XYZ file of C-alpha atoms in Angstrom:
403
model
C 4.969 -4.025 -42.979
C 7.996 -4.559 -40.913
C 6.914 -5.613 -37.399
C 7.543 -3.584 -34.060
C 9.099 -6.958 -32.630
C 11.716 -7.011 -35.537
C 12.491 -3.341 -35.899
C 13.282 -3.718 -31.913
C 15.909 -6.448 -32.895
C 17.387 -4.484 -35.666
C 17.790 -1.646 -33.336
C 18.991 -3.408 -30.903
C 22.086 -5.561 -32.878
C 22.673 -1.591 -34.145
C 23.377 -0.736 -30.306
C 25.351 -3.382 -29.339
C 27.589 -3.622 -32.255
C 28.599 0.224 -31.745
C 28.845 -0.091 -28.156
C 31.367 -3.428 -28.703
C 33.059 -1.745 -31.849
C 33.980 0.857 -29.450
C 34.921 -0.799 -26.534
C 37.135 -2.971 -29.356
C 38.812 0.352 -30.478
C 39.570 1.514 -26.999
C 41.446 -1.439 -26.445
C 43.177 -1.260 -29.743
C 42.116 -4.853 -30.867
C 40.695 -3.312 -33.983
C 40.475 0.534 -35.688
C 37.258 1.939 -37.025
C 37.886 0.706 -40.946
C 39.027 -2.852 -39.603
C 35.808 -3.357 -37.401
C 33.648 -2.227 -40.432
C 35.302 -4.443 -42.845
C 35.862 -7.602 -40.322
C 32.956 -7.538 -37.750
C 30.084 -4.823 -38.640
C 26.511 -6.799 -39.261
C 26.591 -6.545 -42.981
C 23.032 -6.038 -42.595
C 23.524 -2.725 -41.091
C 26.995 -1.909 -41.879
C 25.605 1.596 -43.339
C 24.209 2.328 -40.123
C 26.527 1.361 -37.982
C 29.310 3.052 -39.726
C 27.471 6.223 -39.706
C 26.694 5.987 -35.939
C 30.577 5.171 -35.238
C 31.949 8.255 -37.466
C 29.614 10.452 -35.080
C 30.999 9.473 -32.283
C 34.753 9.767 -32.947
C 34.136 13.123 -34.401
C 32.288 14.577 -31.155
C 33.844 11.818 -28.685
C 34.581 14.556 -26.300
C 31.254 16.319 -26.046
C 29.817 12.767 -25.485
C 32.518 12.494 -22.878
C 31.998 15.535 -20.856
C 28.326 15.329 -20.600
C 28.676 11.962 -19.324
C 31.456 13.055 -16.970
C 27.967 15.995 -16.120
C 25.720 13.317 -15.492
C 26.977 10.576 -13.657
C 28.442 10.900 -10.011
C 31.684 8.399 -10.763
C 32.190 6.433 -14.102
C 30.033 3.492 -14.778
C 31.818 0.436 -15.683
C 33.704 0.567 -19.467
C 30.597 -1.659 -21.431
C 28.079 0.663 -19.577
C 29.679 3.645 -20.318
C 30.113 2.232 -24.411
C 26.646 1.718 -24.174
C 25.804 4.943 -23.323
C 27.996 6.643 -25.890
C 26.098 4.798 -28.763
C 22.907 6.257 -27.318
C 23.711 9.445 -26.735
C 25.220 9.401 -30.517
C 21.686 7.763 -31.417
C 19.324 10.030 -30.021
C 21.774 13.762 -31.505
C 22.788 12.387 -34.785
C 20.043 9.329 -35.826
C 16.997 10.197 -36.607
C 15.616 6.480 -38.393
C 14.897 5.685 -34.613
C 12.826 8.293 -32.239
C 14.828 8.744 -28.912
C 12.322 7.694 -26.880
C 12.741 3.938 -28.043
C 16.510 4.199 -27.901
C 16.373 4.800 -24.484
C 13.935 1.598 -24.387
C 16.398 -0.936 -26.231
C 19.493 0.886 -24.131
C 17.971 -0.111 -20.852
C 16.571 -3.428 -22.283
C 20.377 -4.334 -22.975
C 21.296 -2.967 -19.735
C 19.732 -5.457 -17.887
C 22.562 -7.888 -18.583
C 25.017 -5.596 -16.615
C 22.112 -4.810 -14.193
C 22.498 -1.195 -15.132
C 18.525 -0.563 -16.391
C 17.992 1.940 -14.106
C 21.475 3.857 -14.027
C 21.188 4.103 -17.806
C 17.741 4.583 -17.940
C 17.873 8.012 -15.548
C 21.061 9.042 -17.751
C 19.563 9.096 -20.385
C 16.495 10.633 -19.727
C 18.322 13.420 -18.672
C 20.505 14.043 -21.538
C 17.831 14.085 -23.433
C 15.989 17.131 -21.300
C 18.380 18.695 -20.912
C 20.021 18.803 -24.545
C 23.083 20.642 -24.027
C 24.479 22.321 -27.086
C 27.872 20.794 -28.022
C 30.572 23.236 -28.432
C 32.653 23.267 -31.708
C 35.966 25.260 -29.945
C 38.994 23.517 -31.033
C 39.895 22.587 -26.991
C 36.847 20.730 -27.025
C 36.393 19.240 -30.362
C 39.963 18.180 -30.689
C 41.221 14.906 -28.179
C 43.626 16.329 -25.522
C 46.467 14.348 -26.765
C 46.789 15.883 -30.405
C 45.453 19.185 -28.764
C 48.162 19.580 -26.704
C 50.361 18.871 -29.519
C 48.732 20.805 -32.285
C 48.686 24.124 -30.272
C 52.183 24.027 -29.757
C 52.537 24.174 -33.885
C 49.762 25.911 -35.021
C 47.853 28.939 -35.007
C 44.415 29.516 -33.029
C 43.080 29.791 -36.175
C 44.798 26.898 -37.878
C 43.588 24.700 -34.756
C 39.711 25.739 -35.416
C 40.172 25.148 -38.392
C 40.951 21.543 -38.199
C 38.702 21.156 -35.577
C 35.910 22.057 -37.969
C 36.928 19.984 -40.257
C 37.490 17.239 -37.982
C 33.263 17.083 -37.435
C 32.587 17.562 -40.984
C 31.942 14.764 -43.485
C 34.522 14.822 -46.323
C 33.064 14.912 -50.236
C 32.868 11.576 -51.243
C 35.746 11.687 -54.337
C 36.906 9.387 -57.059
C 39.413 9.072 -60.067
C 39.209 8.486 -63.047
C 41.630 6.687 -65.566
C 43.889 8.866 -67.969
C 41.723 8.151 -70.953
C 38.548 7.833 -69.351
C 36.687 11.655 -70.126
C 33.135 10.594 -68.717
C 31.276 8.793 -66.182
C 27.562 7.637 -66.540
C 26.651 9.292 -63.215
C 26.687 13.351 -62.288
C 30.100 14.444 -61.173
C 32.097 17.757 -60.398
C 35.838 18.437 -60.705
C 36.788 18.558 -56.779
C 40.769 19.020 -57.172
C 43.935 18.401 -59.149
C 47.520 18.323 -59.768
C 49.924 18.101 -62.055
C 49.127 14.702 -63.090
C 45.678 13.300 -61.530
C 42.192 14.926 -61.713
C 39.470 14.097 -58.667
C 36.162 14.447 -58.616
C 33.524 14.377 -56.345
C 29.601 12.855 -56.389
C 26.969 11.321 -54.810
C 28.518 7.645 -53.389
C 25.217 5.482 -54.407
C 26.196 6.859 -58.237
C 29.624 6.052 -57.551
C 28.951 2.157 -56.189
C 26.612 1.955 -58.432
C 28.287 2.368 -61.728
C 29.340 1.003 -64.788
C 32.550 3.019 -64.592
C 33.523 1.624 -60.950
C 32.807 -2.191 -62.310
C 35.074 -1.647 -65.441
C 38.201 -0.363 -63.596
C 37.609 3.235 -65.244
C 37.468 4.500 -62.079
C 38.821 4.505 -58.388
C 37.744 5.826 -55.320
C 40.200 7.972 -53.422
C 40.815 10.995 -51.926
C 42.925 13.716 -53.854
C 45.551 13.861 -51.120
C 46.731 10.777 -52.253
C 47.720 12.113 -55.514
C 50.372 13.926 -54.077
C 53.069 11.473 -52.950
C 52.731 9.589 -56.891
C 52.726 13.545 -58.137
C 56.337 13.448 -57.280
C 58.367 11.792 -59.726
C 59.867 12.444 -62.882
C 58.457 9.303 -65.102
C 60.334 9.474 -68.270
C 63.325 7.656 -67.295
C 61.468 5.313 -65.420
C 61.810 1.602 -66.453
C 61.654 -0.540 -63.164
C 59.402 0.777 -60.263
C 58.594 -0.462 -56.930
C 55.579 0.160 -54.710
C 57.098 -1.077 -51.017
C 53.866 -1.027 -49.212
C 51.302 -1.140 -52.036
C 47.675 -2.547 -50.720
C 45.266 -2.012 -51.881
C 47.280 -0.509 -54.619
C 45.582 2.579 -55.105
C 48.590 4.322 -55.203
C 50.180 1.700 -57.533
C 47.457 2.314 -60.374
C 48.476 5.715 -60.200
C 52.035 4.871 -60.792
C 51.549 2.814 -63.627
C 49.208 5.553 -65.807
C 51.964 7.340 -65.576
C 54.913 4.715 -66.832
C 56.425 4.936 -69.870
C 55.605 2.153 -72.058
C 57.996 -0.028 -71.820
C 58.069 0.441 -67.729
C 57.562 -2.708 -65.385
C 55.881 -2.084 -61.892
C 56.155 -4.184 -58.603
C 53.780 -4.086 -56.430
C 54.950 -5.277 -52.703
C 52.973 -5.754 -49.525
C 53.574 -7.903 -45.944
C 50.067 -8.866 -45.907
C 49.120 -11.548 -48.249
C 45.464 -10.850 -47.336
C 45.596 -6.770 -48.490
C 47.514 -7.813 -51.807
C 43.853 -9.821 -53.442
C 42.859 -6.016 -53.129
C 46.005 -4.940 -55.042
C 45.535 -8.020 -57.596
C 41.720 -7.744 -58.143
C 42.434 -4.127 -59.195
C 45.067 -5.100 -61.551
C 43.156 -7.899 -62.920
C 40.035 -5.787 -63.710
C 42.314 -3.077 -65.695
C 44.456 -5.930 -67.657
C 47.506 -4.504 -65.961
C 50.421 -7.269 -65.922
C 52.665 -5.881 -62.896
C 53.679 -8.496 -60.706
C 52.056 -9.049 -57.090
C 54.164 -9.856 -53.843
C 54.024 -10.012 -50.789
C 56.286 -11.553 -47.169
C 59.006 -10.343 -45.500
C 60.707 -6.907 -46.583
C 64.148 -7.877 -45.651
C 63.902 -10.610 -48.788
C 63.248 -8.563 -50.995
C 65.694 -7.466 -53.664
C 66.599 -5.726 -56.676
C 67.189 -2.348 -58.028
C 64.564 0.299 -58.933
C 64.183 3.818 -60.747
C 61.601 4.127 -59.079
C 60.725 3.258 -54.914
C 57.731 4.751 -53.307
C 57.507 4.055 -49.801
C 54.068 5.092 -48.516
C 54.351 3.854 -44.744
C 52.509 2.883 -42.157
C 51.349 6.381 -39.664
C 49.608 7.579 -37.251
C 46.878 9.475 -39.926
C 46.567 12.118 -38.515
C 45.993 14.084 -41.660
C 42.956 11.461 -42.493
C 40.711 12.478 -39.578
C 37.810 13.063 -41.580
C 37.809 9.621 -43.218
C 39.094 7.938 -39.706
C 38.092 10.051 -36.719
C 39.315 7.242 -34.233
C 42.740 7.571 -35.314
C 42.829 10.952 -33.159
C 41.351 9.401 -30.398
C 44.091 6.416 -30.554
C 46.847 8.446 -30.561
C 49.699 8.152 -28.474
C 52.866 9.688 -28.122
C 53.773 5.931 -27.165
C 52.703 4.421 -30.096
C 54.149 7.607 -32.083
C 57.308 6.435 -31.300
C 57.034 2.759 -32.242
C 55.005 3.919 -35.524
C 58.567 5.766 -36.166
C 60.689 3.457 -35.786
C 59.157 1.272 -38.165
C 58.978 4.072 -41.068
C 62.655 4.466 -40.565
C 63.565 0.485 -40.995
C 60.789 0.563 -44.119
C 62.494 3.573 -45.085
C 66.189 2.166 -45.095
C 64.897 -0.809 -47.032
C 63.571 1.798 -49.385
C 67.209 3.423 -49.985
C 68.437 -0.084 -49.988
C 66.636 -0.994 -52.888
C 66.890 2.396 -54.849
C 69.472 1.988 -58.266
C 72.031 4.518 -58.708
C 70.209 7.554 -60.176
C 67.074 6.653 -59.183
C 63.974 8.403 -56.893
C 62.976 7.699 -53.899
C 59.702 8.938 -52.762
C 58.708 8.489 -48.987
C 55.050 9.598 -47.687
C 52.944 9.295 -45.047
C 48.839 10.212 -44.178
C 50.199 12.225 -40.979
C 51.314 15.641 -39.902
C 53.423 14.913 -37.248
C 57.030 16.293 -37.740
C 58.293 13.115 -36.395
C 56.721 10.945 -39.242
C 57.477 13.491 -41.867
C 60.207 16.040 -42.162
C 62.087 15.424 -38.647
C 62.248 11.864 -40.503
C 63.625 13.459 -44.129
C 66.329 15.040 -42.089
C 67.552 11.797 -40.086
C 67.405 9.836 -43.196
C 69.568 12.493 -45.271
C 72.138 12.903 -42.383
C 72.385 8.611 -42.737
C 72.378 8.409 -46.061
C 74.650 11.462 -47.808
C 74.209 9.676 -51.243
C 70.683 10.589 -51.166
C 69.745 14.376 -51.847
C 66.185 15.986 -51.669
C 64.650 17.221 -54.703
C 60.958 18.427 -53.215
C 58.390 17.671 -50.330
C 56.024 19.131 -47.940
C 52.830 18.339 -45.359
C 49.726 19.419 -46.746
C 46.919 20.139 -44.290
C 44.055 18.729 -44.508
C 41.293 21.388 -46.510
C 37.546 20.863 -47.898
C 38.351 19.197 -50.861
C 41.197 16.648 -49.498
C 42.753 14.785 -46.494
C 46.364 16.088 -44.959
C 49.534 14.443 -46.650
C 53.000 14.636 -46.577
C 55.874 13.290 -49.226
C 59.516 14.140 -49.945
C 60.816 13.229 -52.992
C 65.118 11.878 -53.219
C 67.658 11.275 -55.704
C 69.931 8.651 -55.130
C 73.271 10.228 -56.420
């Protein structure tokens, strides 16, 4: 029997490792996915994850009843604090809400807020206000104020629903793989990849995921390696590859004889990109450093930037939240130098495919434009921005021909 003393404790490193994972995120030292992978108690990763997801995706009900309940803002760890709770108490229920508000005021003492968070919380918790799901109040102001200016009303609730709803967890398999030892369904599919969808402990858990048969994805990003005619294809290049999902994909579809490289700048992300070659006997060479010393000439070039993602909100509901029109701009300007190394490296005749987990014009077809205006030996064969749906994340990719 687990003692009250230690379940306390566990509850307690739960708290405080949300409430400093999102005071970490606020000041952009980390985003949700690095915090889980670099700081999260492994012991309660799970939980902590799951406590994290519910708060980006209803950030700003937690943020106007807070704004209801207190007379001026508390002070930014308080305030982190009492987000964690408040997620606690509406979407936990392994711990009663009556002890959350006990180990919230226990580590309150430290800021000498007991008290304050104590009688916060007790209201919220009376009071229970229902949280609205309209897309003004779901979505954060800053891609709000965007979106509405592109979109329908009903395209906006639309991805505000599916902004607080839990994607299907979704993997793929292998061309020549035809069964898994777990339950699955068929969940989506293009012209070349098949994804399905099942419960994640089956996934982890099986044989298939420890052989290489499968890998876990979601189908958007079968769309940007969709692209390309493979027949003629004997030299590709994957410019920013980790964890080189998007690079297995590439090389299923390779004709025999057809060589991949696989290129990252962090030395770190391409084990990732490595172990998953390794584990499927695939020979493709491995690189990372510096873009601008890079060289050779390719059939083949996809350049699947770095974004905003703001067509992954289900998977990363902070990435909403952390937008900025400031950091859009920066984020752009480093697509388009990625994106001229890209042409640079693209032989005569060959594709170049350029794609991106966002829907922001800017990032996406405002950027196809600028780059066909610089470079007139380049024409565009195909491309689009998916939105996000039920079965799949939002994507965009355009697809050139170097003449």
């Amino acid at each position: 029997m687990i003692s009250r003393k230690r379940t306390g404790s566990a509850a307690e490193t739960i708290l405080t490792a949300a409430a400093g994972a999102i005071g970490m995120i606020d000041r952009n030292e980390c985003t949700l996915d690095d915090y889980l992978d670099r700081h999260a108690p492994a012991e309660f990763r799970r939980t902590v994850e799951h406590l994290l997801l519910c708060f980006y995706r209803y950030r700003g009900f937690f943020a106007g009843e807070l704004n209801r309940l207190v007379s001026r803002p508390p002070e930014n760890k308080v305030r982190n604090l009492l987000f964690a709770v408040f997620t606690q108490v509406r979407f936990q229920s392994a711990i009663a809400p009556e002890s959350a508000v006990s180990v919230a005021v226990d580590a309150a003492k430290k800021y000498r807020a007991d008290k304050f968070v104590n009688a916060v919380l007790r209201r919220f918790i009376a009071e229970r206000k229902p949280i609205s799901t309209a897309a003004c109040d779901i979505l954060p102001p800053a891609v709000y104020s965007r979106w509405k200016k592109r979109y329908s009303q009903q395209e906006l609730q639309t991805l505000a629903e599916l902004f607080i709803s839990e994607p299907p967890f979704s993997f793929r398999m292998e061309k020549g793989t035809s069964e898994v030892d777990f339950p699955c369904r068929l969940l989506s599919e293009n012209a070349l990849f098949k994804f399905y969808s099942a419960e994640p402990a089956d996934v982890l858990n099986s044989r298939a995921l420890v052989e290489g048969k499968i890998y876990i994805q979601d189908p958007a990003t079968g769309y940007a390696p969709s692209l390309p005619d493979y027949s003629s294809v004997k030299n590709a290049l994957d410019l920013c590859a980790a964890p080189g999902g998007k690079s297995l994909m590439i090389s299923e579809n390779l004709p025999n004889d057809g060589k991949l490289t696989a290129f990252d700048r962090s030395k770190s992300r391409q084990v990732l990109t490595r172990r998953n070659f390794e584990k499927r006997g695939l020979p493709h060479k491995v690189l990372s450093g510096n873009l601008e010393e890079l060289s050779g000439s390719f059939d083949l070039v996809l350049a699947d930037v770095p974004c905003s993602n703001t067509g992954v909100f289900r998977h990363r509901p902070d990435a909403l939240w952390r937008f900025s029109e400031k950091d859009l701009i920066s984020v752009v300007k480093l697509q388009r130098d990625i994106l001229e190394h890209a042409a640079r490296l693209t032989a005569p005749g060959g594709q170049l495919v350029y794609s991106t987990c966002s829907l922001e014009p800017e990032e996406n077809s405002l950027m196809a434009e600028d780059f066909l205006f610089r470079h007139p030996e380049f024409s565009l064969l195909t491309g689009q921005t998916l939105l996000p749906s039920a079965s799949a994340d939002g994507a965009s990719a355009f697809i050139f021909r170097r003449s």
